[in-house]
Coordinates of C-alpha atoms in Angstrom, one line a residue:
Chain A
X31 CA 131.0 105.4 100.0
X32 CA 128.3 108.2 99.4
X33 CA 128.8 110.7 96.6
X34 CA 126.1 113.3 96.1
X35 CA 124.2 113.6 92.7
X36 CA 123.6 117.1 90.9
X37 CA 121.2 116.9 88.5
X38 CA 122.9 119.3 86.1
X39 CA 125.9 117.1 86.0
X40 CA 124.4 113.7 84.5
X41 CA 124.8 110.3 86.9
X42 CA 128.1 110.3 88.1
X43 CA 130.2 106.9 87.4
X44 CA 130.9 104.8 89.8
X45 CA 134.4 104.4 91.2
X46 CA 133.8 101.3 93.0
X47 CA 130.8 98.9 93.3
X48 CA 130.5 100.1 97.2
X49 CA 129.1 103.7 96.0
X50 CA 125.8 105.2 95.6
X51 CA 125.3 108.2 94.4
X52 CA 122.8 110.4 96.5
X53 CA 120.4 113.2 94.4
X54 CA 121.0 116.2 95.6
X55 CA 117.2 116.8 95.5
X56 CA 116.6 114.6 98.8
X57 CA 118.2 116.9 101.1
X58 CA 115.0 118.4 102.5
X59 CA 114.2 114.7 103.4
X60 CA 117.7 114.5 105.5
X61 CA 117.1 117.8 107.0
X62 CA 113.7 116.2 108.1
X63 CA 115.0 113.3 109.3
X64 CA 117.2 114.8 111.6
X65 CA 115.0 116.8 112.8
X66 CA 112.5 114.3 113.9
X67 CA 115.2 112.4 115.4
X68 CA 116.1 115.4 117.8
X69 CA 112.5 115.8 118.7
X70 CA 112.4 112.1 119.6
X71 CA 115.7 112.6 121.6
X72 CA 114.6 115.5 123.2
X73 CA 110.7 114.2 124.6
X74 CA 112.7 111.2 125.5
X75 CA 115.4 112.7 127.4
X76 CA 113.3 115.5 128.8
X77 CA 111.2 113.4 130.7
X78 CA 114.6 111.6 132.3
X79 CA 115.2 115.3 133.8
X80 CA 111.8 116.2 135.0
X81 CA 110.8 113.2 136.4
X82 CA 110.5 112.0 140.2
X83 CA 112.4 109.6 141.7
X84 CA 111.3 107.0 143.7
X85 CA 112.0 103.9 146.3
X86 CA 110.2 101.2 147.3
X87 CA 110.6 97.5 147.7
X88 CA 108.8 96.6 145.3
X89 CA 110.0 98.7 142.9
X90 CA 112.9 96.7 141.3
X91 CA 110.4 93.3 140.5
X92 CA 108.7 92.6 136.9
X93 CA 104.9 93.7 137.0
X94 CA 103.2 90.1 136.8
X95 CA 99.5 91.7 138.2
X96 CA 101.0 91.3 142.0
X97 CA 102.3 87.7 141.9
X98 CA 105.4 87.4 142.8
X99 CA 107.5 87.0 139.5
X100 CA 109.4 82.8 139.2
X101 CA 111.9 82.4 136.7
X102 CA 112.9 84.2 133.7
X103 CA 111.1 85.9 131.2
X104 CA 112.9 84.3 128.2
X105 CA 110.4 81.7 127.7
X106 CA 110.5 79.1 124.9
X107 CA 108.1 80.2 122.4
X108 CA 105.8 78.2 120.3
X109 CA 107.5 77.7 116.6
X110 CA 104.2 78.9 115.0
X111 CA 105.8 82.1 115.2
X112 CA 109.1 81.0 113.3
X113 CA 106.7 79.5 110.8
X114 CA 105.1 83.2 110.3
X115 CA 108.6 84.7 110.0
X116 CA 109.2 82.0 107.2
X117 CA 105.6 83.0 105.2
X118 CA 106.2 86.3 105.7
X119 CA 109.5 85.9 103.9
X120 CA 108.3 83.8 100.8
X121 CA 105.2 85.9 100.5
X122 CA 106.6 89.3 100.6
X123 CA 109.8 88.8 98.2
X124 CA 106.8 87.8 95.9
X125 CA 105.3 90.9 96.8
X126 CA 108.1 92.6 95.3
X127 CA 108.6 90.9 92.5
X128 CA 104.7 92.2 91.8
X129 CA 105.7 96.0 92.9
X130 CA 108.6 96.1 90.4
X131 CA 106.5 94.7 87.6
X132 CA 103.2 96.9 88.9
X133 CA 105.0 100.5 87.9
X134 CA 105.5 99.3 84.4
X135 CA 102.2 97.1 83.6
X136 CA 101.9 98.6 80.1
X137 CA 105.7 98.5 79.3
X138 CA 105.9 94.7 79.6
X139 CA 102.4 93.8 78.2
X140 CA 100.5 90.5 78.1
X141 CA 103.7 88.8 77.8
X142 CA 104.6 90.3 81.0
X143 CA 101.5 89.7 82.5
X144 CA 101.2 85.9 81.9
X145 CA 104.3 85.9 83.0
X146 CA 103.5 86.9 86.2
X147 CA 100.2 85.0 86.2
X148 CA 102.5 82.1 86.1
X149 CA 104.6 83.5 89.0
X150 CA 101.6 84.1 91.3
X151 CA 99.9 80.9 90.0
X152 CA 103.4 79.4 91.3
X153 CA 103.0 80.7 94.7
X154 CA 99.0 80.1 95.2
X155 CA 100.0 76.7 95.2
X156 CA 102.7 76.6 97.8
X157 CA 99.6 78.7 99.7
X158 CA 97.3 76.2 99.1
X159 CA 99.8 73.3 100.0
X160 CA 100.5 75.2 103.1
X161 CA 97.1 75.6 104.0
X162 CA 96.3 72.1 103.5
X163 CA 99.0 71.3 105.9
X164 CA 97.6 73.4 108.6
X165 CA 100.9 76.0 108.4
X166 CA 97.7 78.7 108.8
X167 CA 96.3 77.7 111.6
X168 CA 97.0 78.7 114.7
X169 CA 96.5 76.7 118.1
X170 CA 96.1 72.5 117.3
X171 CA 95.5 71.2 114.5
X172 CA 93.0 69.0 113.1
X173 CA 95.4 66.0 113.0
X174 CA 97.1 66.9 116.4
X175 CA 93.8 67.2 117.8
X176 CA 92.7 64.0 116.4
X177 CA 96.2 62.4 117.7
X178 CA 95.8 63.6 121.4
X179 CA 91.9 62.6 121.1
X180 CA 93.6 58.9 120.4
X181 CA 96.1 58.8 122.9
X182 CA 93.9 59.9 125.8
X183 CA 91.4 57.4 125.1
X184 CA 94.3 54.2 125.0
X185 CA 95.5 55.7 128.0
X186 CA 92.1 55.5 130.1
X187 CA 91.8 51.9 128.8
Chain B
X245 CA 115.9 130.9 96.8
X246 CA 112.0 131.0 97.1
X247 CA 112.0 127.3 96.7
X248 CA 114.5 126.6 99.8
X249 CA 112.3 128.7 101.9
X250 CA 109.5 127.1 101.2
X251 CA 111.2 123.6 101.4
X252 CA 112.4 124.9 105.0
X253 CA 108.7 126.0 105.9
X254 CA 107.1 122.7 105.6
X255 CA 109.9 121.0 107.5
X256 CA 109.4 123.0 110.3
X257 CA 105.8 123.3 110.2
X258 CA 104.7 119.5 109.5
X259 CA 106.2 117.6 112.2
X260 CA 105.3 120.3 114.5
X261 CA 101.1 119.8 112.7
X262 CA 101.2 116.3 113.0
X263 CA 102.4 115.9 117.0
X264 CA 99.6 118.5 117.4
X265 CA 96.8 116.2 115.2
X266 CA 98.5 113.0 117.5
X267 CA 98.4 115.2 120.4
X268 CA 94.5 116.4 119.7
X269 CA 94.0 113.3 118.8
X270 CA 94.0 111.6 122.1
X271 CA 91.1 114.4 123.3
X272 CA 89.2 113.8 120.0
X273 CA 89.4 110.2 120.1
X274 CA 88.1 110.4 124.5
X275 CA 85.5 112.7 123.5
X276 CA 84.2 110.4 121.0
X277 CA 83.9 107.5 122.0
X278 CA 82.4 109.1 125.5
X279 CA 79.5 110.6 123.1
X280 CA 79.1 107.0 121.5
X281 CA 78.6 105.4 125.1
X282 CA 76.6 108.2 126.5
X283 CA 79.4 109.4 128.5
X284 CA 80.7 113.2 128.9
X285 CA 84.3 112.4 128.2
X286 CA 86.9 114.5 129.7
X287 CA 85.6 118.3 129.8
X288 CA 87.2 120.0 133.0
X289 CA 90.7 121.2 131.6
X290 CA 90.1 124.3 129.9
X291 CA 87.1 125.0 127.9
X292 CA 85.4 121.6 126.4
X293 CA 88.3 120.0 127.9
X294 CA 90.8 121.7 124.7
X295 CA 93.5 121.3 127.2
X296 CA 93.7 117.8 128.3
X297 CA 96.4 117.1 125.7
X298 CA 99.0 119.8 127.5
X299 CA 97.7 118.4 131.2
X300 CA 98.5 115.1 130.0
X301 CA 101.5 116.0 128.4
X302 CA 102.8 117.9 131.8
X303 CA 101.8 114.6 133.7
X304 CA 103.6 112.2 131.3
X305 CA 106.4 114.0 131.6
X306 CA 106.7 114.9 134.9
X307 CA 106.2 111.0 136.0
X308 CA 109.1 109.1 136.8
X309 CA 111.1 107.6 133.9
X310 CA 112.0 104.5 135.3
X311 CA 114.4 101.7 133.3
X312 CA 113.7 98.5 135.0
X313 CA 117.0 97.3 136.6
X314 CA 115.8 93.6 134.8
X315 CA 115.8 95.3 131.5
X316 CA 118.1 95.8 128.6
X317 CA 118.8 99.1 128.9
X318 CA 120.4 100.5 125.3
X319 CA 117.2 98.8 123.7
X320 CA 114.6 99.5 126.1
X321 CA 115.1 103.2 125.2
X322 CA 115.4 102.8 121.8
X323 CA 112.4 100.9 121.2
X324 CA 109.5 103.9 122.0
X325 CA 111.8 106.3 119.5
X326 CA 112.0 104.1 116.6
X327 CA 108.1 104.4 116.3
X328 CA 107.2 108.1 117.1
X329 CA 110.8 108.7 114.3
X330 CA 109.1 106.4 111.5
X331 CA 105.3 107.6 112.1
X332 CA 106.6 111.2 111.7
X333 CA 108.6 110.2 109.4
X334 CA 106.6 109.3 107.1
X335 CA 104.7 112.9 106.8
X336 CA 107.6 113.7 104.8
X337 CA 106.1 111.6 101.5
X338 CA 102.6 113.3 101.6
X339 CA 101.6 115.8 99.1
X340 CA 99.1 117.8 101.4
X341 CA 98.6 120.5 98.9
X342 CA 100.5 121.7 95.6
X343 CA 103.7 123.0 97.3
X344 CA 103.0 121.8 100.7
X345 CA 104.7 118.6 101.2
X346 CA 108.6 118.0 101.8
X347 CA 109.4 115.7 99.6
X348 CA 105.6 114.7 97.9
X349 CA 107.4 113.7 94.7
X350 CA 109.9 111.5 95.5
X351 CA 109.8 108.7 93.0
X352 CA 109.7 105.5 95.5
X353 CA 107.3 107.6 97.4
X354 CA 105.1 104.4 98.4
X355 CA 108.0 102.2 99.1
X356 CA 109.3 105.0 101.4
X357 CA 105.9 104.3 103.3
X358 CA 106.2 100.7 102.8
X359 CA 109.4 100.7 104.1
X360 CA 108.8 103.1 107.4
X361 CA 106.2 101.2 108.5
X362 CA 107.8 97.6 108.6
X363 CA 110.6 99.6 111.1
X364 CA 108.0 100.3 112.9
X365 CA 107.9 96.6 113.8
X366 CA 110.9 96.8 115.6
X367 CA 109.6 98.8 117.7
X368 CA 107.4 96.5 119.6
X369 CA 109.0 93.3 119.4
X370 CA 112.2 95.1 120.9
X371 CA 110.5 96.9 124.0
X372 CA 108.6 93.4 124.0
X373 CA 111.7 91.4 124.1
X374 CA 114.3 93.6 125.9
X375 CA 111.2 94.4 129.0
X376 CA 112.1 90.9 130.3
X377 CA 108.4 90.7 131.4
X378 CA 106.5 87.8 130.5
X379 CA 103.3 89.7 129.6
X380 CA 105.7 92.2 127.7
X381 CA 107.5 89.1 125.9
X382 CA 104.3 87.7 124.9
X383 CA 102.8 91.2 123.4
X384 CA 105.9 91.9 121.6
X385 CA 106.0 88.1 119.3
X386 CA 102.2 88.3 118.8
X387 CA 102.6 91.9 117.3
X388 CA 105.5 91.1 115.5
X389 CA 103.7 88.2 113.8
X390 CA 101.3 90.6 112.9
X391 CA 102.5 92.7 111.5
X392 CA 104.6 90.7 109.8
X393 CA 101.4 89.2 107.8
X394 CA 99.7 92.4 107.4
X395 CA 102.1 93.6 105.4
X396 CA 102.6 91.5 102.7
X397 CA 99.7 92.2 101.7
X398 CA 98.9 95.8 102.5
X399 CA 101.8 96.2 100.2
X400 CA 100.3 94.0 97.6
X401 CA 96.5 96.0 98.3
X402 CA 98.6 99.5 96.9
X403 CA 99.3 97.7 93.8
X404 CA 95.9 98.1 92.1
X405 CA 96.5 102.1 92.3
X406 CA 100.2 101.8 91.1
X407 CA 98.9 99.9 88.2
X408 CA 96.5 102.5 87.1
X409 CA 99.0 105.1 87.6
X410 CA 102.1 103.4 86.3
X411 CA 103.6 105.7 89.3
X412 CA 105.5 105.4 93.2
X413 CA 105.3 109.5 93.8
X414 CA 101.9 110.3 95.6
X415 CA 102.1 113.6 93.8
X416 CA 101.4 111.9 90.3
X417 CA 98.9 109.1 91.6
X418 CA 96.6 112.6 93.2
X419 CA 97.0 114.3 89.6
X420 CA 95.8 110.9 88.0
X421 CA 92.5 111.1 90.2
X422 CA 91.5 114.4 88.4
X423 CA 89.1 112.3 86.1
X424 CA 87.9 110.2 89.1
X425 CA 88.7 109.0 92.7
X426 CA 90.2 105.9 92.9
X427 CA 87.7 104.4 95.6
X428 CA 85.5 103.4 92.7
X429 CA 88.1 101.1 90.4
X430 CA 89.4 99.7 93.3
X431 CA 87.0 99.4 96.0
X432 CA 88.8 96.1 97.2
X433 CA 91.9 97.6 97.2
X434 CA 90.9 100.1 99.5
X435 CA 89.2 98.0 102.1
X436 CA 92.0 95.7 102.3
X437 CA 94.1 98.4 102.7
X438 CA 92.6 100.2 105.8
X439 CA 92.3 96.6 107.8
X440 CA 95.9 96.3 107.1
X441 CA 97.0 100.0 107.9
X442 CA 94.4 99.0 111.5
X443 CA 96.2 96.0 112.7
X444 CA 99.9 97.5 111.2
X445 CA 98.6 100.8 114.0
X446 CA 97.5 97.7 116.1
X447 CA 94.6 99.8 116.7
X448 CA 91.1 97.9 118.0
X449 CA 89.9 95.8 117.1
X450 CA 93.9 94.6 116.3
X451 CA 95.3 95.5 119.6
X452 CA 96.2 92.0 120.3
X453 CA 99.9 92.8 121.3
X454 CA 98.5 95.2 123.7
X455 CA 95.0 93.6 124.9
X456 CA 94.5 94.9 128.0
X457 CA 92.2 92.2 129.0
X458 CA 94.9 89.1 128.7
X459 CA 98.1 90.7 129.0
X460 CA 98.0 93.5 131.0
X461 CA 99.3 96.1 128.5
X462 CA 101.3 93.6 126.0
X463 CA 105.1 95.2 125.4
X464 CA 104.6 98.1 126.7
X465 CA 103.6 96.6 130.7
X466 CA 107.5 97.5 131.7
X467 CA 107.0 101.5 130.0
X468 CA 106.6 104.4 131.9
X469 CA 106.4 108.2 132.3
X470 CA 107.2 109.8 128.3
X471 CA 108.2 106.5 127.1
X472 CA 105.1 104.9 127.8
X473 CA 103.5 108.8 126.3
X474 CA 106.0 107.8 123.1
X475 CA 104.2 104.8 121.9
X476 CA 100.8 106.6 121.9
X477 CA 102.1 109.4 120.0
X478 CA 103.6 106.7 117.6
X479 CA 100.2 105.1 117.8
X480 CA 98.4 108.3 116.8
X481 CA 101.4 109.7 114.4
X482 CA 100.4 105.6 112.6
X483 CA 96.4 106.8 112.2
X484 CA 97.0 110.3 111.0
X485 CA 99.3 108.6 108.7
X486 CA 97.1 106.1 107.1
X487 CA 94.1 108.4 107.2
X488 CA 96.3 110.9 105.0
X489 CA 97.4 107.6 102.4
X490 CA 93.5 106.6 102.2
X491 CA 92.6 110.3 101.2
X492 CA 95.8 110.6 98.7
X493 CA 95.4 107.4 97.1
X494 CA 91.4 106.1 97.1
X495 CA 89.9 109.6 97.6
X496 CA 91.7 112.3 95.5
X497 CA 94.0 114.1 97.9
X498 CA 93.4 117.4 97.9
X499 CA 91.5 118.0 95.0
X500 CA 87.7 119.1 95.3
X501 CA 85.7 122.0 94.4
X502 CA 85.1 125.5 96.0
X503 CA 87.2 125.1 98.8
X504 CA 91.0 125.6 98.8
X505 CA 93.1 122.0 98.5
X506 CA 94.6 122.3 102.1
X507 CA 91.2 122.4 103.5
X508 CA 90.1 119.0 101.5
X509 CA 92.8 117.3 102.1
X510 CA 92.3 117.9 105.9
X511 CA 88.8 117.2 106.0
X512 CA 88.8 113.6 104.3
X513 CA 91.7 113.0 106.6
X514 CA 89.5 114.1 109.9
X515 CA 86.8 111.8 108.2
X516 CA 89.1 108.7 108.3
X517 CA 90.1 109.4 111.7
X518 CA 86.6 109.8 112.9
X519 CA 86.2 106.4 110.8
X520 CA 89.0 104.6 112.9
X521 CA 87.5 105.6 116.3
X522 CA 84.0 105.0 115.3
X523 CA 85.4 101.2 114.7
X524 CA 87.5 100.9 118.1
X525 CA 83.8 101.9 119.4
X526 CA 81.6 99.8 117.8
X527 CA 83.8 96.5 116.6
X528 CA 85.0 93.8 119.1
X529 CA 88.7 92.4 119.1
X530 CA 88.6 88.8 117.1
X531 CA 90.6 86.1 118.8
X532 CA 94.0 85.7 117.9
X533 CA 94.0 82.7 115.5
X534 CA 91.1 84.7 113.8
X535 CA 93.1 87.4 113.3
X536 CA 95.8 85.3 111.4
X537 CA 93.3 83.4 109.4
X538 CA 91.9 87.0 108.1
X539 CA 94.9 87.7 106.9
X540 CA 96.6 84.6 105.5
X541 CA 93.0 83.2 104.2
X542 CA 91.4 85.6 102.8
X543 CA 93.1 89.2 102.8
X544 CA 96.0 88.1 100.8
X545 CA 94.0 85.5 98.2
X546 CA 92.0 88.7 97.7
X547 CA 94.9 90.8 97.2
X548 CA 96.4 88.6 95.0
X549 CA 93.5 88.4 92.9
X550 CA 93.2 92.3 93.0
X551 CA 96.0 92.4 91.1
X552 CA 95.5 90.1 88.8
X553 CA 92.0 91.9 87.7
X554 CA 93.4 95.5 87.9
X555 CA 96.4 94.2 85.5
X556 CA 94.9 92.7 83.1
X557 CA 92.0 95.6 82.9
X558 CA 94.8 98.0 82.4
X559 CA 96.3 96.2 79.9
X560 CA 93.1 95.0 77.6
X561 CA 92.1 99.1 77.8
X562 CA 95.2 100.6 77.1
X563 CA 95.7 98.4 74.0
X564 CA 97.6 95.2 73.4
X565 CA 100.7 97.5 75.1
X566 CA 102.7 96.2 72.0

């Protein structure tokens, strides 16, 4: 799976497409990563062992500011949210597309550059589009608004 | 051998720094804002009130830690750890002076920061999700949102710098600034940056998922005892952090006359900090569809157009490039 990489050695070939080679020069990041993740452990558990223990009959219910809780807390969201998640996943593979060619802006030269032009010009148009259809707005809108507007004066009729 | 020791130093001695800055923080950030509303600010533990942090500390910890029977247990714990791992984490990529840093020149240096701070994400929407508390739910998907649209773009903000540097490591981009801070060429850059590095810390005046005003404490309502003390070390770990990236990338990192690096580098981070509180004093929290509209409508148009500038200035003064 993991093979580590000495520098002195050249890149080691892979044996099978499954295997990275890890530099040798990272370890003081895994030493540091496990030792942040015992700290965590520890201020976590420690307060499990020093803390009081109480009873009440109250205790067990979700805080909802005193009310009394009624049903359950996995409420049906609005899809605005799933909309977001969808942006978010257009917009930031562009993103990356723009880091990889950012590092080597004078390597790939105008060609590259009007190449990306064309890539973000691309993408500012599905923004625009999106805009257009209200996909950035939050709460109703304009045409929604307009629509309920409609129905609530046929229905007073 | 030297080199080892040294290496073994900084990873004791950073993580240990920056729970003390998160730590310290908390008194700095009370005192402050008390002097900016006329207040005293908490002054009784020890002398000017130094030792607040340990009293609180002692208090968090002694409190009990209580997993809500409602909850989903294996998550619910994990959810406070992921963001005090990736905040602390993420020390590990900044050069705080030549030879003190852990791993300051690792290539991907700003990806590894990227990359730490979308985890951090998790982090809320899972204690939001597995409290089982409305409020909690609620915090957790309007956090997750965004920072979910901060970060395309506080990615894309970085770009400007890596364009002018041609470079990930942080080490390389705070040598390139020897000639002149990077605040200047890419002014934009750096504003759009600290807005996103505020609402990716959910800091005010971008502590939606947490306004205490509408949703009691957003996803962490169900958190207690040093849980609940987890997520405001995470919190503070987050500000420390993105102080430190504003001073290595748009103000020079270490580098300044007379004094010795360590000291810079420490003082323009204390600035930023000082910046970041003076905001949560002075700035009200926008609405929530406000908040989206920033980001989609105008930070990330902007960002988008930062790069486009800063590319093609790169390219039309370092020659046609061939």
């Amino acid at each position: 799976m993991f093979r580590l990489w000495y520098k002195e050695y050249g890149y080691p070939h892979p044996s099978s497409p499954f295997e990275v080679a890890i530099p040798m020069t990272l370890w003081p990041l895994a030493v540091y990563t496990g030792l942040v993740l015992i700290m965590v452990g520890t201020v976590i558990a420690l307060s499990h062992f020093l803390g009081e223990r109480h009873t009440g009959a109250a205790r067990d219910e979700p805080y909802e500011s005193g009310i009394l809780p009624t049903g359950s807390a996995r409420l049906r969201v609005s899809n605005k949210f799933y909309l977001v998640a969808l942006l978010f996943v257009l917009f930031d593979l562009e993103a990356v597309f723009i880091f990889a060619w950012a590092v080597a802006v004078p390597e790939l030269g105008w060609v590259g550059y009007f190449g990306l032009l064309f890539f973000i010009g691309l993408l500012v148009v599905g923004l625009i589009y999106e805009w257009r259809q209200g996909a950035l707005d939050w709460g109703r809108t304009r045409r929604a608004k307009e629509r309920a507007d409609a129905a609530r004066r046929s229905s007073k009729q | 051998m030297t080199e080892t020791i040294r290496l073994l130093l900084c990873i004791l001695i950073i993580p240990n720094v920056v729970l003390g800055m998160a730590a310290g923080l908390i008194l700095l950030e009370r005192r402050l804002l008390a002097v900016w509303q006329e207040r005293l600010g908490p002054n009784r533990v020890g002398p000017f009130g130094l030792l607040q942090p340990l009293a609180d500390a002692i208090k968090l910890l002694t409190k009990e830690d209580w997993i809500p029977p409602f909850a989903d247990r294996p998550v619910f714990v994990i959810a406070p750890a992921i963001v005090m791992a990736t905040g602390i984490l993420t020390c590990a990529i900044l050069p705080i002076a030549p030879g003190v840093g852990i791993v300051d020149d690792l290539n991907i240096g700003l990806l590894f920061f990227l990359a730490m701070s979308s985890l951090g994400a998790y982090s809320v929407l899972l204690a939001g999700w597995s409290s089982n508390n409305k409020y909690s739910l609620i915090g957790g998907l309007r956090s997750a949102a965004q920072m979910l649209s901060y970060e395309v773009f506080m990615g894309l903000s970085l770009m400007g710098v890596v364009i002018l540097t041609g470079t990930f490591s942080l080490r390389e981009i705070v040598e390139a600034q020897r000639d002149g801070w990077f605040f200047i060429p890419q002014f934009l850059g750096m504003v759009i940056f600290m807005l996103a590095g505020l609402a990716e810390t959910h800091r005010m005046p971008f502590d939606l998922p947490e306004a205490e005003a509408e949703l009691v404490a957003g996803f962490h309502t169900e958190y207690s005892s040093m849980k609940f003390g987890v997520f405001f070390i995470g919190e503070y770990a987050g500000v420390v952090v993105v102080s430190a990236l504003m001073t290595t990338l748009f103000f020079g990192g270490w580098l300044g006359p007379w004094l010795p690096p360590i000291v810079w580098f420490m003082l323009k981070t204390l600035t930023f900090i000082c910046l970041f509180i003076l905001m949560r004093a002075t700035l009200p929290r926008p609405r929530y569809d406000q908040l989206m509209a920033l980001g989609w409508k105008v930070m990330l148009p902007l960002s988008l157009l930062n790069v486009v500038v800063t590319g093609a200035i790169k390219l039309a003064t370092t020659g046609d490039g061939g």
